[in-house]
PDB file of C-alpha atoms in Angstrom:
ATOM      1  CA  MET A   1     -23.934  -7.787  34.054  1.00 42.00           C
ATOM      2  CA  ASP A   2     -26.589  -8.742  31.248  1.00 45.00           C
ATOM      3  CA  GLU A   3     -28.920 -12.289  29.703  1.00 43.00           C
ATOM      4  CA  ARG A   4     -26.355 -13.426  28.072  1.00 41.00           C
ATOM      5  CA  GLY A   5     -23.415 -12.602  31.997  1.00 43.00           C
ATOM      6  CA  ALA A   6     -21.788  -9.166  30.267  1.00 43.00           C
ATOM      7  CA  GLU A   7     -20.289  -7.102  32.682  1.00 41.00           C
ATOM      8  CA  GLN A   8     -21.945  -4.013  33.197  1.00 41.00           C
ATOM      9  CA  PRO A   9     -20.711  -0.674  34.222  1.00 37.00           C
ATOM     10  CA  GLY A  10     -21.306   1.130  38.003  1.00 38.00           C
ATOM     11  CA  VAL A  11     -22.628  -2.392  39.646  1.00 39.00           C
ATOM     12  CA  LEU A  12     -21.209  -4.090  43.247  1.00 43.00           C
ATOM     13  CA  ASP A  13     -18.724  -5.741  43.278  1.00 54.00           C
ATOM     14  CA  ALA A  14     -20.226  -9.506  44.349  1.00 54.00           C
ATOM     15  CA  GLY A  15     -17.268 -10.923  45.226  1.00 55.00           C
ATOM     16  CA  LEU A  16     -17.485  -8.022  47.970  1.00 50.00           C
ATOM     17  CA  LEU A  17     -19.850 -11.282  50.467  1.00 58.00           C
ATOM     18  CA  LEU A  18     -18.256 -14.362  47.508  1.00 70.00           C
ATOM     19  CA  ARG A  19     -16.299 -15.166  50.234  1.00 69.00           C
ATOM     20  CA  PRO A  20     -14.399 -19.309  51.834  1.00 74.00           C
ATOM     21  CA  ALA A  21     -16.996 -21.046  53.938  1.00 75.00           C
ATOM     22  CA  ARG A  22     -16.241 -22.411  57.058  1.00 74.00           C
ATOM     23  CA  PRO A  23     -16.185 -25.929  56.389  1.00 82.00           C
ATOM     24  CA  ALA A  24     -17.935 -27.267  59.912  1.00 86.00           C
ATOM     25  CA  ASN A  25     -21.270 -25.348  58.053  1.00 94.00           C
ATOM     26  CA  ALA A  26     -20.551 -25.519  54.242  1.00 95.00           C
ATOM     27  CA  PHE A  27     -24.221 -25.665  53.451  1.00 97.00           C
ATOM     28  CA  GLU A  28     -24.813 -23.309  55.616  1.00 96.00           C
ATOM     29  CA  GLU A  29     -22.725 -20.135  54.992  1.00 94.00           C
ATOM     30  CA  THR A  30     -22.692 -21.031  51.212  1.00 96.00           C
ATOM     31  CA  VAL A  31     -26.903 -20.229  51.650  1.00 96.00           C
ATOM     32  CA  GLN A  32     -26.694 -17.593  53.473  1.00 94.00           C
ATOM     33  CA  ARG A  33     -23.839 -15.888  51.496  1.00 92.00           C
ATOM     34  CA  LEU A  34     -25.587 -16.403  48.428  1.00 95.00           C
ATOM     35  CA  LEU A  35     -28.455 -14.831  50.002  1.00 94.00           C
ATOM     36  CA  GLN A  36     -26.561 -11.226  51.325  1.00 89.00           C
ATOM     37  CA  THR A  37     -24.978 -11.140  47.586  1.00 91.00           C
ATOM     38  CA  ILE A  38     -28.538 -12.034  46.299  1.00 92.00           C
ATOM     39  CA  ARG A  39     -30.054  -9.804  49.065  1.00 87.00           C
ATOM     40  CA  LEU A  40     -28.142  -6.513  49.131  1.00 79.00           C
ATOM     41  CA  GLY A  41     -27.984  -6.382  45.154  1.00 86.00           C
ATOM     42  CA  LEU A  42     -24.760  -7.251  44.739  1.00 86.00           C
ATOM     43  CA  ILE A  43     -26.093  -9.255  42.161  1.00 91.00           C
ATOM     44  CA  ALA A  44     -30.012  -7.315  40.728  1.00 91.00           C
ATOM     45  CA  PRO A  45     -33.290  -9.259  40.077  1.00 95.00           C
ATOM     46  CA  GLY A  46     -32.306 -11.065  36.919  1.00 95.00           C
ATOM     47  CA  GLU A  47     -28.392 -11.489  36.396  1.00 95.00           C
ATOM     48  CA  ARG A  48     -27.017 -14.405  36.382  1.00 95.00           C
ATOM     49  CA  LEU A  49     -24.829 -15.777  39.197  1.00 96.00           C
ATOM     50  CA  PRO A  50     -20.623 -16.283  38.434  1.00 94.00           C
ATOM     51  CA  ALA A  51     -20.459 -20.139  36.350  1.00 93.00           C
ATOM     52  CA  GLU A  52     -20.465 -22.913  39.430  1.00 93.00           C
ATOM     53  CA  ARG A  53     -16.981 -23.307  38.269  1.00 93.00           C
ATOM     54  CA  GLU A  54     -15.621 -19.712  39.151  1.00 93.00           C
ATOM     55  CA  LEU A  55     -17.834 -18.874  42.562  1.00 94.00           C
ATOM     56  CA  ALA A  56     -17.381 -22.958  43.571  1.00 94.00           C
ATOM     57  CA  GLY A  57     -13.294 -21.774  44.148  1.00 93.00           C
ATOM     58  CA  THR A  58     -14.043 -18.211  45.874  1.00 92.00           C
ATOM     59  CA  LEU A  59     -16.006 -19.968  48.090  1.00 92.00           C
ATOM     60  CA  GLU A  60     -14.131 -23.084  48.580  1.00 92.00           C
ATOM     61  CA  VAL A  61     -16.780 -25.131  48.745  1.00 95.00           C
ATOM     62  CA  SER A  62     -17.406 -28.731  46.800  1.00 96.00           C
ATOM     63  CA  ARG A  63     -18.966 -28.806  43.971  1.00 96.00           C
ATOM     64  CA  ASP A  64     -22.186 -30.826  45.106  1.00 97.00           C
ATOM     65  CA  THR A  65     -21.905 -28.306  48.227  1.00 97.00           C
ATOM     66  CA  LEU A  66     -22.418 -25.414  45.494  1.00 97.00           C
ATOM     67  CA  ARG A  67     -24.817 -27.209  44.196  1.00 97.00           C
ATOM     68  CA  GLU A  68     -26.792 -28.566  47.308  1.00 97.00           C
ATOM     69  CA  ALA A  69     -26.697 -24.475  47.861  1.00 97.00           C
ATOM     70  CA  ILE A  70     -28.419 -23.650  44.340  1.00 97.00           C
ATOM     71  CA  GLY A  71     -31.198 -26.001  45.014  1.00 97.00           C
ATOM     72  CA  SER A  72     -32.097 -25.063  48.389  1.00 96.00           C
ATOM     73  CA  LEU A  73     -32.277 -21.475  46.799  1.00 96.00           C
ATOM     74  CA  ALA A  74     -34.309 -22.617  43.364  1.00 96.00           C
ATOM     75  CA  ASP A  75     -36.773 -24.330  45.328  1.00 95.00           C
ATOM     76  CA  ALA A  76     -36.844 -21.152  47.829  1.00 93.00           C
ATOM     77  CA  GLY A  77     -38.096 -19.371  45.068  1.00 94.00           C
ATOM     78  CA  TRP A  78     -35.220 -16.633  44.789  1.00 96.00           C
ATOM     79  CA  VAL A  79     -32.869 -18.603  42.053  1.00 97.00           C
ATOM     80  CA  VAL A  80     -34.089 -19.643  38.632  1.00 97.00           C
ATOM     81  CA  ALA A  81     -32.174 -22.039  36.623  1.00 94.00           C
ATOM     82  CA  ARG A  82     -32.256 -22.080  32.441  1.00 92.00           C
ATOM     83  CA  ARG A  83     -31.311 -23.862  29.845  1.00 88.00           C
ATOM     84  CA  GLY A  84     -29.828 -22.553  27.020  1.00 82.00           C
ATOM     85  CA  ARG A  85     -26.539 -21.229  24.877  1.00 79.00           C
ATOM     86  CA  TYR A  86     -27.455 -17.948  27.698  1.00 81.00           C
ATOM     87  CA  GLY A  87     -28.254 -20.358  30.287  1.00 85.00           C
ATOM     88  CA  GLY A  88     -27.823 -20.391  34.143  1.00 93.00           C
ATOM     89  CA  THR A  89     -28.555 -19.427  37.557  1.00 96.00           C
ATOM     90  CA  PHE A  90     -30.331 -16.475  37.591  1.00 97.00           C
ATOM     91  CA  VAL A  91     -31.659 -14.237  40.800  1.00 97.00           C
ATOM     92  CA  SER A  92     -35.161 -14.253  40.277  1.00 96.00           C
ATOM     93  CA  ASP A  93     -37.712 -11.298  38.861  1.00 95.00           C
ATOM     94  CA  PRO A  94     -39.350  -9.619  41.032  1.00 93.00           C
ATOM     95  CA  LEU A  95     -37.863 -11.675  44.263  1.00 91.00           C
ATOM     96  CA  PRO A  96     -40.270 -13.791  46.805  1.00 89.00           C
ATOM     97  CA  GLU A  97     -42.858 -11.413  48.818  1.00 82.00           C
ATOM     98  CA  PRO A  98     -42.693 -12.183  52.143  1.00 74.00           C
ATOM     99  CA  GLY A  99     -44.660 -15.303  52.957  1.00 68.00           C
ATOM    100  CA  PRO A 100     -44.470 -18.374  54.639  1.00 64.00           C
ATOM    101  CA  GLY A 101     -40.889 -19.460  53.911  1.00 65.00           C
ATOM    102  CA  VAL A 102     -40.031 -15.969  53.168  1.00 69.00           C
ATOM    103  CA  PRO A 103     -39.333 -13.859  56.397  1.00 75.00           C
ATOM    104  CA  ARG A 104     -40.354  -9.850  56.527  1.00 75.00           C
ATOM    105  CA  PRO A 105     -37.982  -7.894  57.426  1.00 73.00           C
ATOM    106  CA  ILE A 106     -37.164  -7.408  61.488  1.00 82.00           C
ATOM    107  CA  GLU A 107     -34.887  -5.526  63.457  1.00 82.00           C
ATOM    108  CA  ARG A 108     -30.814  -6.308  63.497  1.00 84.00           C
ATOM    109  CA  ARG A 109     -30.902  -6.261  66.787  1.00 88.00           C
ATOM    110  CA  SER A 110     -32.964  -8.214  67.498  1.00 91.00           C
ATOM    111  CA  LEU A 111     -31.590 -10.941  65.731  1.00 94.00           C
ATOM    112  CA  ASP A 112     -28.255 -10.378  67.120  1.00 95.00           C
ATOM    113  CA  ASP A 113     -29.432 -10.391  70.279  1.00 95.00           C
ATOM    114  CA  THR A 114     -31.901 -13.192  70.420  1.00 96.00           C
ATOM    115  CA  LEU A 115     -28.813 -14.904  68.477  1.00 97.00           C
ATOM    116  CA  ALA A 116     -26.461 -13.790  71.477  1.00 97.00           C
ATOM    117  CA  LEU A 117     -28.175 -15.382  73.872  1.00 97.00           C
ATOM    118  CA  ARG A 118     -28.531 -18.298  72.648  1.00 97.00           C
ATOM    119  CA  ALA A 119     -24.480 -19.141  72.586  1.00 97.00           C
ATOM    120  CA  VAL A 120     -24.512 -18.292  75.781  1.00 97.00           C
ATOM    121  CA  VAL A 121     -26.858 -20.600  76.823  1.00 97.00           C
ATOM    122  CA  GLU A 122     -26.889 -23.844  74.696  1.00 98.00           C
ATOM    123  CA  VAL A 123     -23.226 -23.809  74.159  1.00 98.00           C
ATOM    124  CA  GLY A 124     -23.004 -23.147  78.466  1.00 98.00           C
ATOM    125  CA  VAL A 125     -25.669 -25.812  78.591  1.00 98.00           C
ATOM    126  CA  ALA A 126     -23.612 -28.511  77.303  1.00 98.00           C
ATOM    127  CA  ARG A 127     -21.499 -28.515  78.294  1.00 98.00           C
ATOM    128  CA  ARG A 128     -22.451 -28.652  81.519  1.00 98.00           C
ATOM    129  CA  ALA A 129     -24.458 -31.182  80.683  1.00 98.00           C
ATOM    130  CA  ALA A 130     -21.113 -33.904  79.541  1.00 98.00           C
ATOM    131  CA  GLU A 131     -19.500 -32.797  83.334  1.00 98.00           C
ATOM    132  CA  SER A 132     -22.571 -33.937  84.119  1.00 97.00           C
ATOM    133  CA  GLU A 133     -23.315 -37.422  86.461  1.00 95.00           C
ATOM    134  CA  LEU A 134     -25.966 -38.477  83.927  1.00 97.00           C
ATOM    135  CA  SER A 135     -28.396 -41.508  85.281  1.00 97.00           C
ATOM    136  CA  ALA A 136     -29.357 -44.292  83.227  1.00 97.00           C
ATOM    137  CA  ALA A 137     -32.433 -43.194  82.287  1.00 96.00           C
ATOM    138  CA  ASP A 138     -31.321 -39.859  81.198  1.00 97.00           C
ATOM    139  CA  ARG A 139     -28.748 -41.232  78.949  1.00 97.00           C
ATOM    140  CA  GLU A 140     -31.972 -42.683  77.442  1.00 97.00           C
ATOM    141  CA  ARG A 141     -33.629 -40.078  77.749  1.00 96.00           C
ATOM    142  CA  LEU A 142     -31.158 -37.485  75.536  1.00 97.00           C
ATOM    143  CA  TRP A 143     -30.146 -41.047  72.847  1.00 97.00           C
ATOM    144  CA  GLN A 144     -33.901 -41.452  72.893  1.00 97.00           C
ATOM    145  CA  ALA A 145     -35.198 -37.823  71.240  1.00 96.00           C
ATOM    146  CA  HIS A 146     -31.898 -37.233  68.830  1.00 97.00           C
ATOM    147  CA  LEU A 147     -33.155 -40.255  67.353  1.00 97.00           C
ATOM    148  CA  ALA A 148     -36.415 -38.456  67.552  1.00 95.00           C
ATOM    149  CA  CYS A 149     -34.674 -35.733  66.067  1.00 94.00           C
ATOM    150  CA  GLY A 150     -32.856 -37.603  63.168  1.00 92.00           C
ATOM    151  CA  GLN A 151     -37.240 -39.669  62.112  1.00 95.00           C
ATOM    152  CA  ALA A 152     -39.212 -36.821  62.159  1.00 94.00           C
ATOM    153  CA  ASP A 153     -41.041 -36.202  59.397  1.00 92.00           C
ATOM    154  CA  GLU A 154     -40.828 -31.689  57.720  1.00 88.00           C
ATOM    155  CA  ALA A 155     -43.959 -31.404  59.555  1.00 87.00           C
ATOM    156  CA  GLY A 156     -42.947 -32.190  63.089  1.00 91.00           C
ATOM    157  CA  TYR A 157     -38.761 -31.875  62.303  1.00 93.00           C
ATOM    158  CA  ARG A 158     -39.322 -28.606  64.973  1.00 91.00           C
ATOM    159  CA  VAL A 159     -40.634 -29.715  67.414  1.00 92.00           C
ATOM    160  CA  ALA A 160     -38.323 -33.556  67.386  1.00 94.00           C
ATOM    161  CA  ASP A 161     -35.471 -30.864  67.345  1.00 95.00           C
ATOM    162  CA  SER A 162     -36.315 -28.413  69.850  1.00 95.00           C
ATOM    163  CA  ARG A 163     -37.428 -31.370  72.655  1.00 95.00           C
ATOM    164  CA  LEU A 164     -33.902 -32.796  71.988  1.00 97.00           C
ATOM    165  CA  HIS A 165     -32.358 -29.049  72.810  1.00 97.00           C
ATOM    166  CA  LEU A 166     -34.693 -29.156  75.685  1.00 95.00           C
ATOM    167  CA  VAL A 167     -33.627 -32.499  76.873  1.00 96.00           C
ATOM    168  CA  ILE A 168     -30.010 -31.634  77.375  1.00 97.00           C
ATOM    169  CA  ALA A 169     -31.060 -29.102  79.812  1.00 96.00           C
ATOM    170  CA  GLU A 170     -33.333 -31.017  81.526  1.00 95.00           C
ATOM    171  CA  VAL A 171     -29.973 -33.551  82.018  1.00 96.00           C
ATOM    172  CA  VAL A 172     -28.783 -31.013  84.057  1.00 97.00           C
ATOM    173  CA  GLY A 173     -30.800 -30.579  86.359  1.00 94.00           C
ATOM    174  CA  ALA A 174     -30.559 -27.009  87.562  1.00 94.00           C
ATOM    175  CA  GLU A 175     -33.636 -25.817  87.312  1.00 91.00           C
ATOM    176  CA  SER A 176     -33.356 -22.315  86.139  1.00 94.00           C
ATOM    177  CA  VAL A 177     -32.070 -23.526  83.303  1.00 96.00           C
ATOM    178  CA  THR A 178     -35.307 -25.824  81.521  1.00 95.00           C
ATOM    179  CA  PRO A 179     -37.068 -21.691  81.530  1.00 94.00           C
ATOM    180  CA  LEU A 180     -34.193 -20.102  80.339  1.00 95.00           C
ATOM    181  CA  VAL A 181     -33.419 -22.172  76.791  1.00 95.00           C
ATOM    182  CA  ALA A 182     -37.001 -22.956  76.224  1.00 94.00           C
ATOM    183  CA  GLU A 183     -37.343 -19.593  75.910  1.00 94.00           C
ATOM    184  CA  VAL A 184     -34.913 -19.753  74.139  1.00 95.00           C
ATOM    185  CA  ARG A 185     -35.741 -21.528  71.509  1.00 94.00           C
ATOM    186  CA  MET A 186     -39.005 -19.489  71.245  1.00 93.00           C
ATOM    187  CA  ARG A 187     -37.567 -16.944  69.514  1.00 94.00           C
ATOM    188  CA  ILE A 188     -35.571 -18.994  67.993  1.00 95.00           C
ATOM    189  CA  ASN A 189     -38.167 -20.776  66.668  1.00 92.00           C
ATOM    190  CA  GLU A 190     -40.510 -17.122  65.507  1.00 91.00           C
ATOM    191  CA  LEU A 191     -37.471 -16.842  63.636  1.00 93.00           C
ATOM    192  CA  LEU A 192     -37.504 -20.553  61.907  1.00 93.00           C
ATOM    193  CA  ASP A 193     -40.371 -20.652  61.368  1.00 88.00           C
ATOM    194  CA  GLY A 194     -40.334 -17.501  58.639  1.00 89.00           C
ATOM    195  CA  ILE A 195     -37.452 -19.340  56.903  1.00 91.00           C
ATOM    196  CA  PRO A 196     -37.803 -22.689  54.606  1.00 91.00           C
ATOM    197  CA  LEU A 197     -36.896 -26.184  55.426  1.00 92.00           C
ATOM    198  CA  LEU A 198     -33.873 -26.601  53.951  1.00 95.00           C
ATOM    199  CA  ALA A 199     -32.994 -30.548  53.752  1.00 94.00           C
ATOM    200  CA  PRO A 200     -29.304 -30.046  53.663  1.00 96.00           C
ATOM    201  CA  ASN A 201     -29.702 -28.453  56.674  1.00 95.00           C
ATOM    202  CA  ILE A 202     -31.626 -30.254  57.719  1.00 95.00           C
ATOM    203  CA  ALA A 203     -29.574 -33.412  57.275  1.00 95.00           C
ATOM    204  CA  HIS A 204     -26.152 -31.362  58.766  1.00 96.00           C
ATOM    205  CA  SER A 205     -27.944 -30.847  61.465  1.00 96.00           C
ATOM    206  CA  ASP A 206     -28.978 -34.554  62.654  1.00 96.00           C
ATOM    207  CA  GLU A 207     -25.050 -35.103  62.437  1.00 96.00           C
ATOM    208  CA  GLN A 208     -23.748 -31.986  64.385  1.00 98.00           C
ATOM    209  CA  HIS A 209     -26.317 -33.450  66.914  1.00 98.00           C
ATOM    210  CA  GLY A 210     -25.334 -37.302  66.723  1.00 97.00           C
ATOM    211  CA  ALA A 211     -22.010 -35.597  67.746  1.00 98.00           C
ATOM    212  CA  ILE A 212     -23.035 -32.662  70.420  1.00 98.00           C
ATOM    213  CA  VAL A 213     -24.973 -36.142  71.583  1.00 98.00           C
ATOM    214  CA  SER A 214     -22.023 -38.793  72.093  1.00 98.00           C
ATOM    215  CA  ALA A 215     -19.936 -35.499  73.244  1.00 98.00           C
ATOM    216  CA  ILE A 216     -22.237 -35.403  76.758  1.00 98.00           C
ATOM    217  CA  LEU A 217     -22.423 -39.356  77.045  1.00 98.00           C
ATOM    218  CA  LYS A 218     -18.591 -39.768  76.927  1.00 98.00           C
ATOM    219  CA  GLY A 219     -18.636 -36.681  79.256  1.00 98.00           C
ATOM    220  CA  SER A 220     -15.755 -34.228  76.680  1.00 98.00           C
ATOM    221  CA  PRO A 221     -17.267 -30.517  77.969  1.00 98.00           C
ATOM    222  CA  ASP A 222     -15.231 -29.057  75.617  1.00 98.00           C
ATOM    223  CA  GLU A 223     -16.467 -31.821  73.121  1.00 98.00           C
ATOM    224  CA  ALA A 224     -19.663 -30.996  73.471  1.00 98.00           C
ATOM    225  CA  ALA A 225     -19.224 -27.220  74.258  1.00 98.00           C
ATOM    226  CA  GLN A 226     -17.576 -27.477  69.893  1.00 98.00           C
ATOM    227  CA  ALA A 227     -20.083 -29.326  68.880  1.00 98.00           C
ATOM    228  CA  MET A 228     -23.026 -27.398  70.416  1.00 98.00           C
ATOM    229  CA  ALA A 229     -21.108 -23.808  69.366  1.00 98.00           C
ATOM    230  CA  GLU A 230     -20.341 -25.325  65.223  1.00 97.00           C
ATOM    231  CA  HIS A 231     -24.313 -26.550  65.784  1.00 98.00           C
ATOM    232  CA  LEU A 232     -25.840 -22.373  66.092  1.00 98.00           C
ATOM    233  CA  ILE A 233     -23.382 -21.334  63.718  1.00 97.00           C
ATOM    234  CA  GLY A 234     -24.703 -23.215  61.016  1.00 96.00           C
ATOM    235  CA  THR A 235     -27.669 -22.385  62.237  1.00 96.00           C
ATOM    236  CA  GLU A 236     -27.079 -18.755  62.791  1.00 96.00           C
ATOM    237  CA  ALA A 237     -25.173 -18.093  58.900  1.00 96.00           C
ATOM    238  CA  LEU A 238     -28.969 -19.539  57.213  1.00 95.00           C
ATOM    239  CA  LEU A 239     -30.817 -16.668  59.664  1.00 95.00           C
ATOM    240  CA  ARG A 240     -28.581 -14.529  59.020  1.00 93.00           C
ATOM    241  CA  GLY A 241     -28.449 -15.530  54.658  1.00 93.00           C
ATOM    242  CA  PHE A 242     -32.687 -15.109  55.382  1.00 92.00           C
ATOM    243  CA  TYR A 243     -33.162 -12.050  57.026  1.00 88.00           C
ATOM    244  CA  GLY A 244     -29.342  -9.720  55.885  1.00 74.00           C
TER     245      GLY A 244
END
C-alpha cells in the first residue's frame, strides 16, 4: 500500500498471517499476528495497516482488544498513528533497532526448545500441585504469592511472577521439581527481558494466575493443567511475535 492505503503490485498478502486469534489469549495472539506480519515484511515499513474494522474482523477479536494490541505496539515503537485525511496506523519506518525492549535475533531452535520444555514442566507441575495434599501453610504461601504478583509494580513484576511459579513447584514437595522450574524460569526470563512489558498482558496474566491458583487450591488437576497451558500459550504468542 502507499501512504493513502492504495494497493501496490507485487506485495505479499498480509492475510497469510492475519488469521483469527484464539479467545483465551486474544490480546497476546493479536500482538503476535501483527508483529509477525510486520517482521516478515507483509506490511512493510511506512505502509498502513488495514482499517480497524477490517482488521478486527480478520483476526476475529473485539475492536477494544485490537486497539490495546496496536497501542502496545505503538508504545514499543513498531507502529505509529497518523491523523488527517490519509491517516491511520502505519508500520514505523525505520523499524525499532535492537535494544531495551527490542529483542535481538536468537536461534529459532533455542526458542522452540525453551518453550517446549516450559510447557512440559510447568503444566505437569500445576497438575501435580492440584493433586497434592496441601498444608495450610502451603495454601497460604500460594495465595500470598498470587496476591504479590497482582500488586507488583512494573519494576518488580518479573520477580513476583517468577516467585509465584516457583511456589507452585515448591508445594508439590518433590526435591527435584523446584530446581527444574527455576532453570526454566531463568531461560524464559532471559527472553522476556528482551521484550517490553505490555500492560494488557500483565493484567491478563494476573487473571490467568488467579485461575491456576484457584484450581490448585480446589484440588482440580485437569482445571489447573488447562489454566497453566493457556497461560503459557499467551506468553509463547508474545515471544514468537517479538522474536519471529
